[in-house]
mmCIF file of C-alpha atoms in Angstrom:
data_model
loop_
_atom_site.group_PDB
_atom_site.id
_atom_site.type_symbol
_atom_site.label_atom_id
_atom_site.label_comp_id
_atom_site.label_asym_id
_atom_site.label_seq_id
_atom_site.Cartn_x
_atom_site.Cartn_y
_atom_site.Cartn_z
ATOM 1 C CA UNK T 22 0.000 0.000 0.000
ATOM 2 C CA UNK T 23 1.290 3.448 -0.930
ATOM 3 C CA UNK T 24 1.324 5.617 2.186
ATOM 4 C CA UNK T 25 1.554 9.394 2.320
ATOM 5 C CA UNK T 26 0.053 12.318 4.196
ATOM 6 C CA UNK T 27 -2.811 13.802 2.219
ATOM 7 C CA UNK T 28 -2.584 17.043 4.190
ATOM 8 C CA UNK T 29 -4.856 18.782 6.688
ATOM 9 C CA UNK T 30 -8.627 18.586 6.577
ATOM 10 C CA UNK T 31 -10.669 21.743 5.986
ATOM 11 C CA UNK T 32 -10.839 22.746 9.665
ATOM 12 C CA UNK T 33 -7.091 22.515 10.181
ATOM 13 C CA UNK T 34 -6.314 24.069 6.787
ATOM 14 C CA UNK T 35 -8.493 27.051 7.653
ATOM 15 C CA UNK T 36 -6.797 27.429 11.017
ATOM 16 C CA UNK T 37 -3.306 27.156 9.526
ATOM 17 C CA UNK T 38 -4.273 29.762 6.930
ATOM 18 C CA UNK T 39 -5.408 32.056 9.762
ATOM 19 C CA UNK T 40 -1.928 32.152 11.319
ATOM 20 C CA UNK T 41 -1.381 35.720 12.538
ATOM 21 C CA UNK T 42 1.067 37.825 10.567
ATOM 22 C CA UNK T 43 4.654 37.558 11.833
ATOM 23 C CA UNK T 44 5.662 40.674 9.892
ATOM 24 C CA UNK T 45 6.129 42.916 12.923
ATOM 25 C CA UNK T 46 8.463 40.391 14.567
ATOM 26 C CA UNK T 47 10.045 38.901 11.438
ATOM 27 C CA UNK T 48 13.587 39.943 12.430
ATOM 28 C CA UNK T 49 13.549 36.971 14.822
ATOM 29 C CA UNK T 50 12.843 34.365 12.151
ATOM 30 C CA UNK T 51 13.840 32.986 8.750
ATOM 31 C CA UNK T 52 10.653 34.755 7.777
ATOM 32 C CA UNK T 53 10.805 34.563 3.984
ATOM 33 C CA UNK T 54 10.733 30.750 4.035
ATOM 34 C CA UNK T 55 7.217 30.729 5.458
ATOM 35 C CA UNK T 56 5.582 28.590 8.160
ATOM 36 C CA UNK T 57 5.509 24.827 8.766
ATOM 37 C CA UNK T 58 2.713 23.516 10.948
ATOM 38 C CA UNK T 59 2.629 19.839 11.887
ATOM 39 C CA UNK T 60 3.508 16.191 11.325
ATOM 40 C CA UNK T 61 1.383 13.187 12.196
ATOM 41 C CA UNK T 62 -2.260 12.571 12.899
ATOM 42 C CA UNK T 63 -4.813 15.370 12.712
ATOM 43 C CA UNK T 64 -7.758 12.945 12.702
ATOM 44 C CA UNK T 65 -8.210 12.735 16.480
ATOM 45 C CA UNK T 66 -6.271 9.475 16.918
ATOM 46 C CA UNK T 67 -3.113 10.989 18.452
ATOM 47 C CA UNK T 68 -2.287 9.558 21.881
ATOM 48 C CA UNK T 69 0.660 11.904 22.380
ATOM 49 C CA UNK T 70 1.238 15.498 21.302
ATOM 50 C CA UNK T 71 4.934 16.271 20.831
ATOM 51 C CA UNK T 72 5.689 19.991 21.024
ATOM 52 C CA UNK T 73 9.089 21.278 19.929
ATOM 53 C CA UNK T 74 10.464 24.727 19.168
ATOM 54 C CA UNK T 75 10.345 25.652 15.488
ATOM 55 C CA UNK T 76 10.890 24.126 12.028
ATOM 56 C CA UNK T 77 14.377 23.755 10.533
ATOM 57 C CA UNK T 78 15.631 23.597 6.937
ATOM 58 C CA UNK T 79 14.723 19.929 6.391
ATOM 59 C CA UNK T 80 11.210 20.699 7.590
ATOM 60 C CA UNK T 81 10.908 23.403 4.937
ATOM 61 C CA UNK T 82 11.575 20.873 2.172
ATOM 62 C CA UNK T 83 8.843 18.523 3.429
ATOM 63 C CA UNK T 84 6.380 21.102 4.697
ATOM 64 C CA UNK T 85 6.177 18.930 7.835
ATOM 65 C CA UNK T 86 7.767 19.503 11.218
ATOM 66 C CA UNK T 87 10.342 17.307 13.001
ATOM 67 C CA UNK T 88 11.513 15.355 9.957
ATOM 68 C CA UNK T 89 15.260 16.100 10.053
ATOM 69 C CA UNK T 90 17.881 14.792 12.461
ATOM 70 C CA UNK T 91 15.955 16.085 15.491
ATOM 71 C CA UNK T 92 12.728 14.630 14.157
ATOM 72 C CA UNK T 93 14.332 11.240 13.600
ATOM 73 C CA UNK T 94 15.443 11.322 17.228
ATOM 74 C CA UNK T 95 11.875 12.107 18.281
ATOM 75 C CA UNK T 96 10.615 9.269 16.074
ATOM 76 C CA UNK T 97 12.988 6.904 17.861
ATOM 77 C CA UNK T 98 11.699 8.266 21.174
ATOM 78 C CA UNK T 99 8.105 7.581 20.098
ATOM 79 C CA UNK T 100 9.043 4.072 19.011
ATOM 80 C CA UNK T 101 10.492 3.390 22.461
ATOM 81 C CA UNK T 102 7.100 4.131 24.045
ATOM 82 C CA UNK T 103 5.295 1.932 21.529
ATOM 83 C CA UNK T 104 3.915 4.524 19.123
ATOM 84 C CA UNK T 105 4.339 4.036 15.391
ATOM 85 C CA UNK T 106 1.523 6.280 14.152
ATOM 86 C CA UNK T 107 -0.741 7.595 16.960
ATOM 87 C CA UNK T 108 0.991 10.927 17.577
ATOM 88 C CA UNK T 109 1.099 14.465 16.296
ATOM 89 C CA UNK T 110 4.070 16.871 16.315
ATOM 90 C CA UNK T 111 3.748 20.662 16.415
ATOM 91 C CA UNK T 112 5.924 23.620 17.435
ATOM 92 C CA UNK T 113 5.791 26.662 19.650
ATOM 93 C CA UNK T 114 6.662 28.706 16.553
ATOM 94 C CA UNK T 115 5.452 28.044 13.003
ATOM 95 C CA UNK T 116 8.417 29.947 11.552
ATOM 96 C CA UNK T 117 12.060 28.980 12.017
ATOM 97 C CA UNK T 118 13.485 30.979 14.928
ATOM 98 C CA UNK T 119 17.045 32.296 14.864
ATOM 99 C CA UNK T 120 18.851 30.467 17.715
ATOM 100 C CA UNK T 121 20.451 33.746 18.790
ATOM 101 C CA UNK T 122 16.940 35.168 19.283
ATOM 102 C CA UNK T 123 15.791 32.510 21.732
ATOM 103 C CA UNK T 124 15.221 35.005 24.563
ATOM 104 C CA UNK T 125 13.079 37.210 22.326
ATOM 105 C CA UNK T 126 11.259 34.146 21.043
ATOM 106 C CA UNK T 127 10.358 33.079 24.564
ATOM 107 C CA UNK T 128 9.020 36.542 25.394
ATOM 108 C CA UNK T 129 6.976 36.766 22.196
ATOM 109 C CA UNK T 130 5.114 33.532 22.946
ATOM 110 C CA UNK T 131 2.727 35.603 25.082
ATOM 111 C CA UNK T 132 1.785 37.966 22.233
ATOM 112 C CA UNK T 133 -2.038 37.799 22.404
ATOM 113 C CA UNK T 134 -2.892 36.983 18.778
ATOM 114 C CA UNK T 135 -0.163 34.341 18.489
ATOM 115 C CA UNK T 136 -1.048 32.868 21.880
ATOM 116 C CA UNK T 137 -4.731 32.589 20.955
ATOM 117 C CA UNK T 138 -3.946 30.974 17.599
ATOM 118 C CA UNK T 139 -1.527 28.461 19.138
ATOM 119 C CA UNK T 140 -3.876 27.524 21.981
ATOM 120 C CA UNK T 141 -6.731 27.017 19.525
ATOM 121 C CA UNK T 142 -4.505 24.628 17.568
ATOM 122 C CA UNK T 143 -3.660 22.732 20.754
ATOM 123 C CA UNK T 144 -7.360 22.563 21.601
ATOM 124 C CA UNK T 145 -8.148 21.188 18.139
ATOM 125 C CA UNK T 146 -5.605 18.412 18.779
ATOM 126 C CA UNK T 147 -6.918 17.597 22.255
ATOM 127 C CA UNK T 148 -9.233 14.662 21.623
ATOM 128 C CA UNK T 149 -10.396 11.813 23.924
ATOM 129 C CA UNK T 150 -7.564 9.623 22.588
ATOM 130 C CA UNK T 151 -4.914 12.006 24.005
ATOM 131 C CA UNK T 152 -2.927 10.458 26.865
ATOM 132 C CA UNK T 153 0.129 12.709 27.234
ATOM 133 C CA UNK T 154 1.918 15.834 26.046
ATOM 134 C CA UNK T 155 5.701 15.998 25.676
ATOM 135 C CA UNK T 156 7.329 19.441 25.584
ATOM 136 C CA UNK T 157 10.846 19.313 24.134
ATOM 137 C CA UNK T 158 12.926 22.355 25.089
ATOM 138 C CA UNK T 159 12.324 25.817 26.521
ATOM 139 C CA UNK T 160 10.072 27.210 23.766
ATOM 140 C CA UNK T 161 7.820 24.167 23.814
ATOM 141 C CA UNK T 162 7.668 24.112 27.599
ATOM 142 C CA UNK T 163 6.581 27.735 27.810
ATOM 143 C CA UNK T 164 4.068 27.270 24.977
ATOM 144 C CA UNK T 165 2.465 24.324 26.782
ATOM 145 C CA UNK T 166 2.512 26.182 30.118
ATOM 146 C CA UNK T 167 0.583 28.997 28.399
ATOM 147 C CA UNK T 168 -2.054 26.536 27.161
ATOM 148 C CA UNK T 169 -4.605 27.181 29.876
ATOM 149 C CA UNK T 170 -7.257 24.696 28.711
ATOM 150 C CA UNK T 171 -5.147 21.542 28.500
ATOM 151 C CA UNK T 172 -6.863 20.208 31.604
ATOM 152 C CA UNK T 173 -5.392 17.229 33.412
ATOM 153 C CA UNK T 174 -3.557 15.644 30.492
ATOM 154 C CA UNK T 175 -0.090 14.675 31.849
ATOM 155 C CA UNK T 176 2.680 16.968 30.609
ATOM 156 C CA UNK T 177 6.312 15.848 30.438
ATOM 157 C CA UNK T 178 9.014 18.490 30.039
ATOM 158 C CA UNK T 179 12.419 17.422 28.767
ATOM 159 C CA UNK T 180 15.358 18.471 26.605
ATOM 160 C CA UNK T 181 14.986 19.436 22.961
ATOM 161 C CA UNK T 182 16.267 16.718 20.589
ATOM 162 C CA UNK T 183 18.880 19.143 19.258
ATOM 163 C CA UNK T 184 20.216 19.984 22.731
ATOM 164 C CA UNK T 185 24.013 20.124 22.500
ATOM 165 C CA UNK T 186 25.202 22.089 25.529
ATOM 166 C CA UNK T 187 27.922 20.596 27.725
ATOM 167 C CA UNK T 188 29.451 18.173 25.248
ATOM 168 C CA UNK T 189 29.416 14.493 26.192
ATOM 169 C CA UNK T 190 28.293 15.262 29.733
ATOM 170 C CA UNK T 191 25.387 17.313 28.400
ATOM 171 C CA UNK T 192 24.324 14.552 26.038
ATOM 172 C CA UNK T 193 24.388 12.036 28.872
ATOM 173 C CA UNK T 194 22.296 14.391 31.042
ATOM 174 C CA UNK T 195 19.794 14.809 28.219
ATOM 175 C CA UNK T 196 19.455 11.092 27.551
ATOM 176 C CA UNK T 197 19.133 10.314 31.238
ATOM 177 C CA UNK T 198 16.133 12.627 31.304
ATOM 178 C CA UNK T 199 14.721 11.151 28.089
ATOM 179 C CA UNK T 200 14.918 7.731 29.769
ATOM 180 C CA UNK T 201 12.947 9.140 32.689
ATOM 181 C CA UNK T 202 10.198 10.342 30.367
ATOM 182 C CA UNK T 203 10.158 7.142 28.299
ATOM 183 C CA UNK T 204 9.700 5.028 31.413
ATOM 184 C CA UNK T 205 6.863 7.243 32.669
ATOM 185 C CA UNK T 206 5.120 7.291 29.289
ATOM 186 C CA UNK T 207 5.289 3.514 29.017
ATOM 187 C CA UNK T 208 3.096 3.392 32.119
ATOM 188 C CA UNK T 209 0.292 5.535 30.698
ATOM 189 C CA UNK T 210 0.371 5.419 26.883
ATOM 190 C CA UNK T 211 -1.400 2.572 25.121
ATOM 191 C CA UNK T 212 0.994 1.104 22.524
ATOM 192 C CA UNK T 213 -0.048 0.994 18.895
ATOM 193 C CA UNK T 214 -1.054 -2.408 17.577
ATOM 194 C CA UNK T 215 1.993 -4.579 16.998
ATOM 195 C CA UNK T 216 4.410 -2.043 18.511
ATOM 196 C CA UNK T 217 6.969 -3.006 21.128
ATOM 197 C CA UNK T 218 7.625 -1.212 24.414
ATOM 198 C CA UNK T 219 10.712 -3.336 25.052
ATOM 199 C CA UNK T 220 13.162 -1.381 22.934
ATOM 200 C CA UNK T 221 16.383 -0.549 24.811
ATOM 201 C CA UNK T 222 16.596 2.708 26.731
ATOM 202 C CA UNK T 223 19.227 5.307 25.859
ATOM 203 C CA UNK T 224 22.863 4.977 26.785
ATOM 204 C CA UNK T 225 25.269 7.834 27.442
ATOM 205 C CA UNK T 226 25.252 8.937 23.780
ATOM 206 C CA UNK T 227 22.917 8.692 20.816
ATOM 207 C CA UNK T 228 23.525 5.648 18.633
ATOM 208 C CA UNK T 229 22.015 4.964 15.223
ATOM 209 C CA UNK T 230 19.644 2.492 16.880
ATOM 210 C CA UNK T 231 18.093 5.422 18.784
ATOM 211 C CA UNK T 232 16.972 7.049 15.541
ATOM 212 C CA UNK T 233 13.958 6.056 13.471
ATOM 213 C CA UNK T 234 13.057 6.988 9.921
ATOM 214 C CA UNK T 235 10.068 9.247 9.438
ATOM 215 C CA UNK T 236 7.119 7.067 8.336
ATOM 216 C CA UNK T 237 5.906 7.613 4.793
ATOM 217 C CA UNK T 238 2.400 8.225 6.158
ATOM 218 C CA UNK T 239 3.759 11.437 7.738
ATOM 219 C CA UNK T 240 5.193 12.862 4.504
ATOM 220 C CA UNK T 241 3.630 14.378 1.379
ATOM 221 C CA UNK T 242 3.486 12.282 -1.773
ATOM 222 C CA UNK T 243 6.473 12.531 -4.102
ATOM 223 C CA UNK T 244 9.430 12.926 -1.757
ATOM 224 C CA UNK T 245 12.416 10.628 -2.427
ATOM 225 C CA UNK T 246 12.324 7.255 -0.690
ATOM 226 C CA UNK T 247 15.349 8.186 1.424
ATOM 227 C CA UNK T 248 13.866 11.441 2.709
ATOM 228 C CA UNK T 249 13.363 11.359 6.472
ATOM 229 C CA UNK T 250 16.224 8.946 7.088
ATOM 230 C CA UNK T 251 19.580 10.704 7.366
ATOM 231 C CA UNK T 252 21.536 7.621 8.459
ATOM 232 C CA UNK T 253 23.648 7.989 5.304
ATOM 233 C CA UNK T 254 24.768 11.467 6.368
ATOM 234 C CA UNK T 255 25.294 10.526 10.014
ATOM 235 C CA UNK T 256 27.710 7.788 8.911
ATOM 236 C CA UNK T 257 29.797 10.531 7.320
ATOM 237 C CA UNK T 258 29.686 12.731 10.418
ATOM 238 C CA UNK T 259 26.852 14.933 9.237
ATOM 239 C CA UNK T 260 23.356 15.460 10.568
ATOM 240 C CA UNK T 261 20.866 16.492 7.891
ATOM 241 C CA UNK T 262 20.490 16.277 4.136
ATOM 242 C CA UNK T 263 19.374 19.929 4.197
ATOM 243 C CA UNK T 264 21.474 22.773 5.605
ATOM 244 C CA UNK T 265 21.925 26.521 5.538
ATOM 245 C CA UNK T 266 25.114 28.063 4.142
ATOM 246 C CA UNK T 267 27.757 29.740 6.262
ATOM 247 C CA UNK T 268 27.618 32.686 6.282
ATOM 248 C CA UNK T 269 23.837 32.450 6.190
ATOM 249 C CA UNK T 270 22.133 34.797 3.716
ATOM 250 C CA UNK T 271 18.672 33.837 5.105
ATOM 251 C CA UNK T 272 17.534 32.907 1.575
ATOM 252 C CA UNK T 273 19.474 29.756 0.666
ATOM 253 C CA UNK T 274 19.150 26.080 1.529
ATOM 254 C CA UNK T 275 21.459 23.298 0.380
ATOM 255 C CA UNK T 276 19.829 19.891 -0.144
ATOM 256 C CA UNK T 277 22.084 16.899 -0.740
ATOM 257 C CA UNK T 278 20.962 13.471 -1.914
ATOM 258 C CA UNK T 279 22.788 10.270 -0.957
ATOM 259 C CA UNK T 280 25.062 8.836 -3.627
ATOM 260 C CA UNK T 281 23.858 5.362 -4.541
ATOM 261 C CA UNK T 282 26.511 4.568 -7.116
#
């Protein structure tokens, strides 16, 4: 069976189209590349909402969030709790935020029109199937804290998948906390049919076994078969098939395909 994401239904499409204008705050974002909204199930079947910070360059290619190196880490995380399809991923920001503007980005999360739009999206995703919310990183954590109608759904705050502070010690600290969250989620999240909750926990560093390819059902039709699985680039010491140049002109992306011959 050919699997692909057919895109949002009318209700979600209308809400995405009603995203407030970022023009007045565009100096904080790669604004000209436009917004990216979600990945995963919008049909009410999501058992977990994963909230991250903002879309990166790989996400711009797919028009789906959390599909690059960070997203493949999150997919591995979801697999460890027994979810292969019953999830949805969104961000605190629909536009890619400059890392150097993190403090401004955190402050702007309370801007009334953006707050109302984001909370409405969260409310649209909050269905009876929802069992947990995972907030990856500071932006996501504040965004979820500002969601005042989430009710009693358990919220788990942890490190962003791209966290890189502190070198090897920082990575170990991050993965220790991810193990904490995985073990707690295994207690409350119903696994998807046929999925295992016996996958090994994390060690002191990420290994290739901790990653998982982005399922085809999460991606638009027509992307290359290898898209969403950057194992080829990680073997060569890289991270993503898509990158920004250095120095960054804010208008260029470089997309590299694996060499199969």
